[in-house]
């Protein structure tokens, strides 16, 4: 292939000038486009901020008027209850005078009929009162919510026939019942003026829609009489499609008019929509003007550059050709060994003459330099040989030092690490070398722990003299390299330099070793802490890859042993979605940062639920986020406590309310002065009061007992007691009403072991509780309880067996929990707070015994008490 012919110097210069000129214009154009684009983006950002500012002002305007109506509803309540209409009218007048944004105000009764209007008369002079507004949507919503309501736009009647937005607040009586309401009608014209004063720009305009997309403010709509709905408007439909997007601006063409740039905002508290619009042509006008300017400026600039470059290149080309001809004649003379004929002048600029002079000097020096170069080359070869020998010697020393570079991650301890370093350089030095480092002395064959420097030099350095090099760590001497010199041995300068290099290298290796050991120990401590945590921890890098997960987290996420891969965050999310009852929206919201924690529920195979709380946190290092972490915490116990607490509050309120109500009724009956009660009737009432007081006392005693058990302060007064007597006395303490249709039988199988060491009162308390439960939770027509006393191993046992309803398996393990009841519904068959069996267990544990239960639903239950038998008792 033929070589392409090169362009002439003249053409190169023309092309260069043209390229530089056009490139400059194009770059300048791009820069101007960038500046104008930035200006347009700035204007659009400014419009967005104005929209947000307008949103805050409208929300504040409505919130201010809403607070006035809500405050006045509280102030008017006693007046309305006493039907003081004149005072109510004065209150309405004060609102109207201080807040002209209201067109009118009125107070209505609970049936939706107006009671007091202000102004009392309309513009035609007619008086408006006792009008029925029960058909209004705001009235219906008020009845449903009993909270303040802000209505959509509607046509007024009564006070005015213009379009209105109403703020309505309920008025409650002293008994907390709704007795009426107060309504303030917002003047939309005043609201429009309020909005228009907060935007600027000749072509800008604002639009405000209510929750039903009815126009509240619009430059093309007369909001006094004309109700317009913009649900089908292109702008409203476009905004509704972008509700879930991060952007709050759009460009649309409305009704074949020009395009408009719109920024909008949703007023969440009101459900209203506000936007500000600007014509797109006005925004983009500077950009189009700049483009036109650049397009006609480019050809003019190109023409000017071409003409200028023709003039300049012609002159420069002639001078260069003259210089080139001179150089060619010099070259021809030099090759033919003819005397070089030097020219002292050349036609052209002075710079070319100077260049020729320098060229002549260069030609004269070339021959001289060639001779000198040969001499220097000879000297350089000699110096290279000498330098090579030195480098070979230095290389052997470096190889010896290089042997020190052992892996610092070695499991070898510090003394053996130092010994390994000494052994690695043994072949490179002819001296006995010792290392003393932080009360530790090491040679190539032995290690001397806890040895002071003076003691070691005196005991183990055998030569008549010694040389020492300091081992410096962090700028301070931490040890010494000791060379044991025998008679006649000396250290040369090169050997001393090597020993210094060796000591510095050893110091670096020791520093690295210490740092690595410190890092490894800290890392081991951190691993131990993370693995022993009672919460699960997972760490992820910025690419959402799992870097670390502790055992607790794995047990929760992969507790069933399926060994699912957990290498990335997406796999963790899939596993959470499979195990726990959480929606994809909840997980997405949590990992998007919209929620600080996520509650997870896991249904076990037994039907129980385990609860976990998942937290997310950022991992920061040197003020930069290097990843994020997940922390999962078992909150099952907390959830159970909350459930028990709620049940407890409900049960306790019921248990206290019933006897207190009975006592109150009996006392009020006895205090009546208009009736003389029979003594028997009075005694009956007082006995009922006494029983209710005992019932309350039992509840209080249960609370005190469980409190003592919780704090570990329950006092047990132990004495030698007879078991059969305790059982018989406990049977007598069971309420007669429960024993009427029941059979309680006692069988003694431990006649030789009737005595045991216990608190008689507390044992009776346990037995009475068991007897009472056995009778209350029994639907059998012939209730029966069998009490059996016998000796089992080292325990005296009392078994209480009934033929009641029994306890299901899922409740069997929880009946001894505090506040737990098998039946926690409002219609349960008997009272109680669920503390009885928990107190029984606490009393048995205080006796160093235990209580066990065996039950089958529908057949009955057996509770067995185990009391330890003391030797010699």
Coordinates of N, CA and C in Angstrom, one line a residue, residues 274-450:
X274 N -51.8 21.9 45.1 CA -51.5 23.2 44.7 C -50.4 23.1 43.7
X275 N -50.5 23.9 42.6 CA -49.4 24.0 41.6 C -49.2 25.4 41.1
X276 N -48.0 25.7 40.6 CA -47.6 26.9 40.0 C -47.2 26.6 38.6
X277 N -47.7 27.4 37.6 CA -47.4 27.1 36.2 C -46.7 28.3 35.6
X278 N -45.7 28.0 34.7 CA -45.0 29.0 33.9 C -44.9 28.5 32.5
X279 N -45.1 29.4 31.5 CA -44.9 28.9 30.1 C -43.5 28.4 29.8
X280 N -43.4 27.3 29.2 CA -42.1 26.7 28.9 C -41.3 27.6 27.9
X281 N -42.0 28.3 27.0 CA -41.4 29.1 26.0 C -40.6 30.3 26.7
X282 N -41.2 30.8 27.8 CA -40.6 31.9 28.5 C -39.3 31.4 29.2
X283 N -39.3 30.1 29.7 CA -38.2 29.6 30.4 C -37.0 29.3 29.4
X284 N -37.4 28.7 28.2 CA -36.3 28.3 27.3 C -35.9 29.3 26.3
X285 N -36.5 30.6 26.4 CA -36.2 31.6 25.4 C -34.7 32.0 25.4
X286 N -34.0 32.2 26.5 CA -32.5 32.5 26.5 C -31.7 31.4 25.8
X287 N -32.1 30.1 25.9 CA -31.4 29.0 25.3 C -31.5 29.1 23.8
X288 N -32.7 29.3 23.3 CA -32.8 29.4 21.8 C -32.1 30.6 21.2
X289 N -32.1 31.7 21.9 CA -31.4 32.9 21.4 C -29.9 32.6 21.3
X290 N -29.3 32.0 22.4 CA -27.9 31.7 22.4 C -27.6 30.7 21.2
X291 N -28.4 29.7 21.0 CA -28.2 28.8 19.9 C -28.2 29.5 18.5
X292 N -29.1 30.4 18.3 CA -29.1 31.1 17.0 C -27.8 32.0 16.8
X293 N -27.4 32.6 17.9 CA -26.2 33.5 17.9 C -25.0 32.6 17.5
X294 N -24.9 31.5 18.1 CA -23.7 30.6 17.8 C -23.7 30.1 16.4
X295 N -24.9 29.8 15.9 CA -25.0 29.2 14.5 C -24.6 30.1 13.4
X296 N -24.9 31.4 13.6 CA -24.4 32.4 12.5 C -23.0 32.9 12.8
X297 N -22.6 32.8 14.0 CA -21.2 33.3 14.4 C -20.2 32.3 13.9
X298 N -20.5 31.0 13.8 CA -19.5 30.0 13.4 C -19.0 30.2 12.0
X299 N -19.8 30.4 10.9 CA -19.3 30.6 9.6 C -18.5 31.9 9.4
X300 N -18.9 32.9 10.1 CA -18.2 34.2 10.0 C -16.8 34.0 10.6
X301 N -16.7 33.4 11.7 CA -15.4 33.1 12.3 C -14.5 32.3 11.4
X302 N -15.1 31.2 10.8 CA -14.3 30.3 10.0 C -13.7 31.1 8.8
X303 N -14.5 32.0 8.1 CA -14.1 32.8 7.0 C -12.9 33.7 7.4
X304 N -13.1 34.3 8.6 CA -12.0 35.2 9.0 C -10.7 34.5 9.3
X305 N -10.8 33.3 9.9 CA -9.6 32.5 10.3 C -8.9 32.1 9.0
X306 N -9.7 31.6 8.0 CA -9.0 31.2 6.7 C -8.2 32.3 6.1
X307 N -8.8 33.5 6.0 CA -8.1 34.6 5.4 C -6.9 35.0 6.1
X308 N -7.0 35.1 7.5 CA -5.8 35.5 8.3 C -4.7 34.4 8.2
X309 N -5.1 33.1 8.1 CA -4.1 32.1 8.1 C -3.4 32.1 6.7
X310 N -4.1 32.4 5.6 CA -3.4 32.5 4.3 C -2.3 33.5 4.3
X311 N -2.6 34.7 4.9 CA -1.6 35.8 5.0 C -0.4 35.4 5.8
X312 N -0.6 34.8 7.0 CA 0.5 34.5 7.9 C 1.3 33.3 7.4
X313 N 0.7 32.3 6.9 CA 1.4 31.1 6.5 C 2.3 31.3 5.2
X314 N 1.9 32.2 4.3 CA 2.7 32.5 3.1 C 4.1 33.1 3.5
X315 N 4.0 34.0 4.5 CA 5.3 34.6 4.9 C 6.2 33.7 5.7
X316 N 5.6 32.9 6.6 CA 6.3 31.9 7.4 C 6.9 30.8 6.5
X317 N 6.2 30.4 5.5 CA 6.6 29.3 4.7 C 7.9 29.7 3.9
X318 N 8.0 30.9 3.4 CA 9.2 31.3 2.6 C 10.4 31.3 3.5
X319 N 10.3 31.7 4.8 CA 11.4 31.7 5.7 C 11.9 30.3 6.0
X320 N 11.0 29.4 6.2 CA 11.3 28.0 6.6 C 12.0 27.3 5.4
X321 N 11.5 27.6 4.2 CA 12.2 27.0 3.0 C 13.6 27.5 2.9
X322 N 13.9 28.7 3.1 CA 15.3 29.2 3.1 C 16.1 28.5 4.1
X323 N 15.6 28.3 5.3 CA 16.4 27.6 6.4 C 16.6 26.2 6.0
X324 N 15.6 25.5 5.4 CA 15.7 24.1 5.0 C 16.8 24.0 3.9
X325 N 16.9 24.9 3.0 CA 17.9 24.8 1.9 C 19.3 24.9 2.5
X326 N 19.5 25.8 3.5 CA 20.8 26.0 4.1 C 21.2 24.7 4.8
X327 N 20.3 24.1 5.5 CA 20.6 22.8 6.3 C 21.0 21.7 5.3
X328 N 20.3 21.6 4.2 CA 20.6 20.6 3.2 C 22.0 20.8 2.6
X329 N 22.4 22.0 2.4 CA 23.8 22.2 1.9 C 24.8 21.9 3.0
X330 N 24.6 22.1 4.3 CA 25.5 21.7 5.4 C 25.6 20.2 5.4
X331 N 24.5 19.5 5.2 CA 24.5 18.0 5.3 C 25.3 17.4 4.2
X332 N 25.1 18.0 3.0 CA 25.9 17.4 1.8 C 27.4 17.6 2.0
X333 N 27.8 18.8 2.5 CA 29.2 19.1 2.7 C 29.8 18.1 3.8
X334 N 29.1 17.8 4.8 CA 29.6 17.0 6.0 C 29.7 15.5 5.5
X335 N 28.8 15.0 4.7 CA 28.9 13.7 4.2 C 30.1 13.4 3.2
X336 N 30.4 14.4 2.5 CA 31.5 14.3 1.5 C 32.9 14.7 2.1
X337 N 32.9 15.0 3.4 CA 34.1 15.4 4.1 C 34.7 16.7 3.5
X338 N 33.9 17.5 2.7 CA 34.3 18.8 2.3 C 34.2 19.8 3.4
X339 N 35.0 20.8 3.3 CA 34.9 21.8 4.4 C 33.5 22.4 4.4
X340 N 33.0 22.5 5.6 CA 31.6 23.0 5.7 C 31.6 24.5 5.5
X341 N 30.8 24.9 4.6 CA 30.7 26.4 4.3 C 29.5 26.9 5.1
X342 N 29.9 27.7 6.1 CA 28.8 28.2 7.0 C 28.3 29.6 6.5
X343 N 27.0 29.7 6.4 CA 26.4 31.0 6.1 C 26.1 31.7 7.4
X344 N 26.3 33.0 7.4 CA 26.1 33.8 8.6 C 24.8 34.6 8.5
X345 N 24.1 34.5 7.3 CA 22.8 35.3 7.2 C 21.9 34.5 6.4
X346 N 20.6 34.6 6.7 CA 19.5 34.0 5.9 C 18.4 34.9 5.8
X347 N 17.7 34.9 4.6 CA 16.6 35.8 4.4 C 15.4 35.4 5.2
X348 N 14.9 36.3 6.0 CA 13.8 36.0 6.8 C 13.9 36.8 8.2
X349 N 13.0 36.4 9.1 CA 13.0 37.1 10.4 C 14.3 36.9 11.1
X350 N 14.6 37.8 12.1 CA 15.8 37.8 12.9 C 15.9 36.4 13.7
X351 N 14.8 35.9 14.0 CA 14.8 34.6 14.8 C 15.4 33.5 13.9
X352 N 15.2 33.6 12.6 CA 15.8 32.5 11.7 C 17.3 32.7 11.6
X353 N 17.8 34.0 11.6 CA 19.2 34.2 11.6 C 19.8 33.7 12.9
X354 N 19.2 33.9 14.0 CA 19.7 33.4 15.3 C 19.7 31.9 15.3
X355 N 18.7 31.3 14.7 CA 18.6 29.9 14.6 C 19.8 29.3 13.8
X356 N 20.1 30.0 12.7 CA 21.2 29.6 11.9 C 22.5 29.7 12.6
X357 N 22.7 30.7 13.4 CA 23.9 30.9 14.2 C 24.1 29.8 15.2
X358 N 23.0 29.4 15.9 CA 23.1 28.3 16.8 C 23.4 27.0 16.1
X359 N 22.9 26.8 14.9 CA 23.1 25.6 14.2 C 24.6 25.5 13.8
X360 N 25.2 26.6 13.4 CA 26.7 26.6 13.1 C 27.5 26.3 14.4
X361 N 27.1 26.8 15.5 CA 27.9 26.5 16.7 C 27.7 25.0 17.1
X362 N 26.5 24.5 16.8 CA 26.3 23.1 17.1 C 27.2 22.2 16.2
X363 N 27.3 22.5 14.9 CA 28.1 21.7 14.0 C 29.6 21.7 14.5
X364 N 30.0 22.8 15.0 CA 31.4 22.9 15.5 C 31.7 22.0 16.7
X365 N 30.7 21.9 17.5 CA 30.8 21.2 18.8 C 30.6 19.7 18.6
X366 N 30.0 19.3 17.5 CA 29.7 17.9 17.4 C 31.0 17.1 17.4
X367 N 32.0 17.5 16.6 CA 33.2 16.7 16.5 C 33.9 16.7 17.8
X368 N 34.0 17.8 18.5 CA 34.7 17.9 19.8 C 34.0 16.9 20.8
X369 N 32.7 16.9 20.8 CA 31.9 16.1 21.7 C 32.1 14.6 21.4
X370 N 32.3 14.3 20.1 CA 32.4 12.9 19.8 C 33.7 12.3 20.4
X371 N 34.8 13.1 20.4 CA 36.1 12.6 20.9 C 35.9 12.5 22.5
X372 N 35.3 13.5 23.1 CA 35.1 13.5 24.5 C 34.3 12.3 24.9
X373 N 33.3 12.0 24.0 CA 32.4 10.9 24.4 C 33.1 9.5 24.4
X374 N 34.0 9.3 23.5 CA 34.8 8.1 23.5 C 35.6 7.9 24.8
X375 N 36.2 9.0 25.2 CA 37.0 9.0 26.5 C 36.1 8.7 27.7
X376 N 34.9 9.3 27.7 CA 34.0 9.1 28.8 C 33.5 7.7 28.8
X377 N 33.3 7.1 27.6 CA 32.8 5.7 27.5 C 33.8 4.8 28.1
X378 N 35.1 5.0 27.9 CA 36.1 4.1 28.5 C 36.0 4.2 30.0
X379 N 36.0 5.5 30.6 CA 35.9 5.7 32.0 C 34.6 5.0 32.6
X380 N 33.5 5.1 31.9 CA 32.3 4.6 32.4 C 32.3 3.1 32.5
X381 N 33.0 2.4 31.5 CA 33.0 1.0 31.6 C 33.8 0.5 32.9
X382 N 34.9 1.3 33.2 CA 35.6 0.9 34.4 C 34.8 1.2 35.7
X383 N 34.0 2.3 35.7 CA 33.2 2.5 36.9 C 32.0 1.5 37.0
X384 N 31.5 1.1 35.8 CA 30.4 0.1 35.9 C 30.9 -1.2 36.5
X385 N 32.1 -1.6 36.1 CA 32.6 -2.8 36.7 C 32.8 -2.7 38.2
X386 N 33.3 -1.5 38.7 CA 33.5 -1.3 40.1 C 32.1 -1.3 40.8
X387 N 31.2 -0.6 40.2 CA 29.8 -0.5 40.8 C 29.1 -1.9 40.8
X388 N 29.4 -2.7 39.8 CA 28.8 -4.0 39.8 C 29.3 -4.9 41.0
X389 N 30.6 -4.8 41.3 CA 31.1 -5.5 42.4 C 30.5 -5.1 43.7
X390 N 30.3 -3.8 43.9 CA 29.7 -3.2 45.1 C 28.3 -3.7 45.2
X391 N 27.6 -3.7 44.1 CA 26.2 -4.1 44.1 C 26.0 -5.6 44.4
X392 N 26.9 -6.4 43.9 CA 26.8 -7.8 44.3 C 27.0 -8.0 45.8
X393 N 28.0 -7.3 46.4 CA 28.2 -7.4 47.8 C 26.9 -6.9 48.6
X394 N 26.4 -5.7 48.1 CA 25.2 -5.2 48.7 C 24.0 -6.1 48.6
X395 N 23.9 -6.8 47.4 CA 22.8 -7.7 47.2 C 22.9 -8.9 48.2
X396 N 24.1 -9.4 48.4 CA 24.2 -10.5 49.4 C 23.7 -10.1 50.8
X397 N 24.0 -8.8 51.2 CA 23.6 -8.3 52.5 C 22.0 -8.1 52.5
X398 N 21.5 -7.6 51.4 CA 20.0 -7.5 51.3 C 19.3 -8.8 51.3
X399 N 20.0 -9.8 50.7 CA 19.3 -11.2 50.8 C 19.3 -11.7 52.2
X400 N 20.3 -11.3 53.0 CA 20.3 -11.8 54.4 C 19.2 -11.0 55.1
X401 N 19.1 -9.7 54.9 CA 18.1 -8.9 55.6 C 16.7 -9.4 55.1
X402 N 16.6 -9.7 53.8 CA 15.3 -10.1 53.3 C 14.8 -11.4 53.9
X403 N 15.7 -12.2 54.5 CA 15.3 -13.4 55.1 C 14.5 -13.1 56.4
X404 N 14.6 -11.9 56.9 CA 13.8 -11.5 58.1 C 12.3 -11.4 57.8
X405 N 12.0 -11.2 56.5 CA 10.6 -10.9 56.2 C 9.8 -12.2 56.2
X406 N 9.5 -12.6 57.4 CA 8.6 -13.8 57.6 C 7.2 -13.3 57.8
X407 N 6.2 -14.2 57.5 CA 4.8 -13.8 57.6 C 4.5 -13.4 59.0
X408 N 4.0 -12.1 59.2 CA 3.6 -11.7 60.5 C 2.4 -12.4 61.0
X409 N 1.6 -13.0 60.1 CA 0.4 -13.7 60.5 C 0.7 -15.1 61.1
X410 N 2.0 -15.4 61.2 CA 2.4 -16.7 61.8 C 1.8 -16.9 63.2
X411 N 1.4 -18.1 63.5 CA 0.9 -18.4 64.9 C 2.1 -18.5 65.9
X412 N 3.3 -18.3 65.5 CA 4.5 -18.3 66.4 C 4.4 -17.2 67.3
X413 N 4.8 -17.4 68.6 CA 4.8 -16.3 69.6 C 6.1 -15.5 69.4
X414 N 6.1 -14.3 70.1 CA 7.2 -13.3 69.9 C 8.6 -13.9 70.1
X415 N 8.9 -14.6 71.2 CA 10.3 -15.1 71.4 C 10.7 -16.0 70.2
X416 N 9.9 -16.9 69.8 CA 10.3 -17.8 68.7 C 10.3 -17.1 67.4
X417 N 9.5 -16.0 67.3 CA 9.6 -15.2 66.1 C 10.9 -14.5 66.0
X418 N 11.4 -14.0 67.1 CA 12.8 -13.3 67.1 C 13.8 -14.4 66.8
X419 N 13.7 -15.6 67.4 CA 14.7 -16.6 67.2 C 14.7 -17.0 65.7
X420 N 13.6 -17.1 65.1 CA 13.5 -17.5 63.7 C 14.3 -16.4 62.8
X421 N 14.1 -15.1 63.2 CA 14.8 -14.1 62.5 C 16.3 -14.2 62.6
X422 N 16.8 -14.6 63.8 CA 18.3 -14.8 64.0 C 18.8 -16.0 63.2
X423 N 18.0 -17.0 63.2 CA 18.5 -18.2 62.5 C 18.5 -18.0 61.0
X424 N 17.6 -17.1 60.5 CA 17.6 -16.9 59.0 C 18.8 -16.1 58.5
X425 N 19.5 -15.4 59.4 CA 20.7 -14.6 59.0 C 22.0 -15.2 59.5
X426 N 21.9 -16.4 60.0 CA 23.1 -17.0 60.7 C 24.2 -17.2 59.7
X427 N 23.9 -17.6 58.4 CA 24.9 -17.8 57.4 C 25.5 -16.5 56.8
X428 N 24.9 -15.4 57.1 CA 25.4 -14.1 56.6 C 26.4 -13.3 57.5
X429 N 26.4 -13.7 58.7 CA 27.3 -13.0 59.7 C 28.2 -14.0 60.4
X430 N 29.4 -13.5 60.8 CA 30.3 -14.4 61.5 C 30.4 -14.2 63.0
X431 N 29.5 -13.4 63.5 CA 29.5 -13.0 65.0 C 28.4 -13.7 65.7
X432 N 28.6 -13.8 67.0 CA 27.5 -14.3 67.9 C 26.6 -13.1 68.2
X433 N 25.3 -13.2 67.7 CA 24.4 -12.1 67.9 C 23.3 -12.5 68.9
X434 N 23.1 -11.6 69.8 CA 22.0 -11.7 70.8 C 21.0 -10.6 70.6
X435 N 19.7 -10.9 70.9 CA 18.7 -9.9 70.9 C 18.1 -9.7 72.3
X436 N 18.1 -8.5 72.8 CA 17.4 -8.2 74.1 C 16.3 -7.3 73.7
X437 N 15.0 -7.7 74.1 CA 13.9 -6.9 73.7 C 12.8 -7.0 74.8
X438 N 12.6 -5.9 75.5 CA 11.6 -5.7 76.5 C 11.7 -6.9 77.6
X439 N 12.8 -7.0 78.3 CA 13.0 -8.0 79.3 C 13.0 -9.4 78.8
X440 N 13.3 -9.5 77.5 CA 13.3 -10.8 76.8 C 14.6 -10.9 76.0
X441 N 15.4 -12.0 76.3 CA 16.7 -12.2 75.6 C 16.6 -13.4 74.8
X442 N 17.1 -13.3 73.5 CA 17.0 -14.5 72.6 C 18.3 -14.6 71.8
X443 N 18.7 -15.9 71.7 CA 19.9 -16.2 70.8 C 19.3 -17.2 69.7
X444 N 20.3 -17.6 68.9 CA 19.8 -18.5 67.8 C 19.4 -19.9 68.4
X445 N 19.8 -20.2 69.6 CA 19.5 -21.5 70.2 C 18.7 -21.5 71.5
X446 N 18.7 -20.4 72.2 CA 18.0 -20.3 73.5 C 17.2 -19.1 73.6
X447 N 16.2 -19.1 74.6 CA 15.3 -18.0 74.9 C 15.4 -17.8 76.4
X448 N 15.6 -16.5 76.9 CA 15.8 -16.2 78.3 C 14.6 -15.2 78.6
X449 N 13.6 -15.7 79.2 CA 12.5 -14.8 79.6 C 12.8 -14.0 80.8
X450 N 12.2 -12.8 81.0 CA 12.3 -12.0 82.1 C 13.7 -11.8 82.6

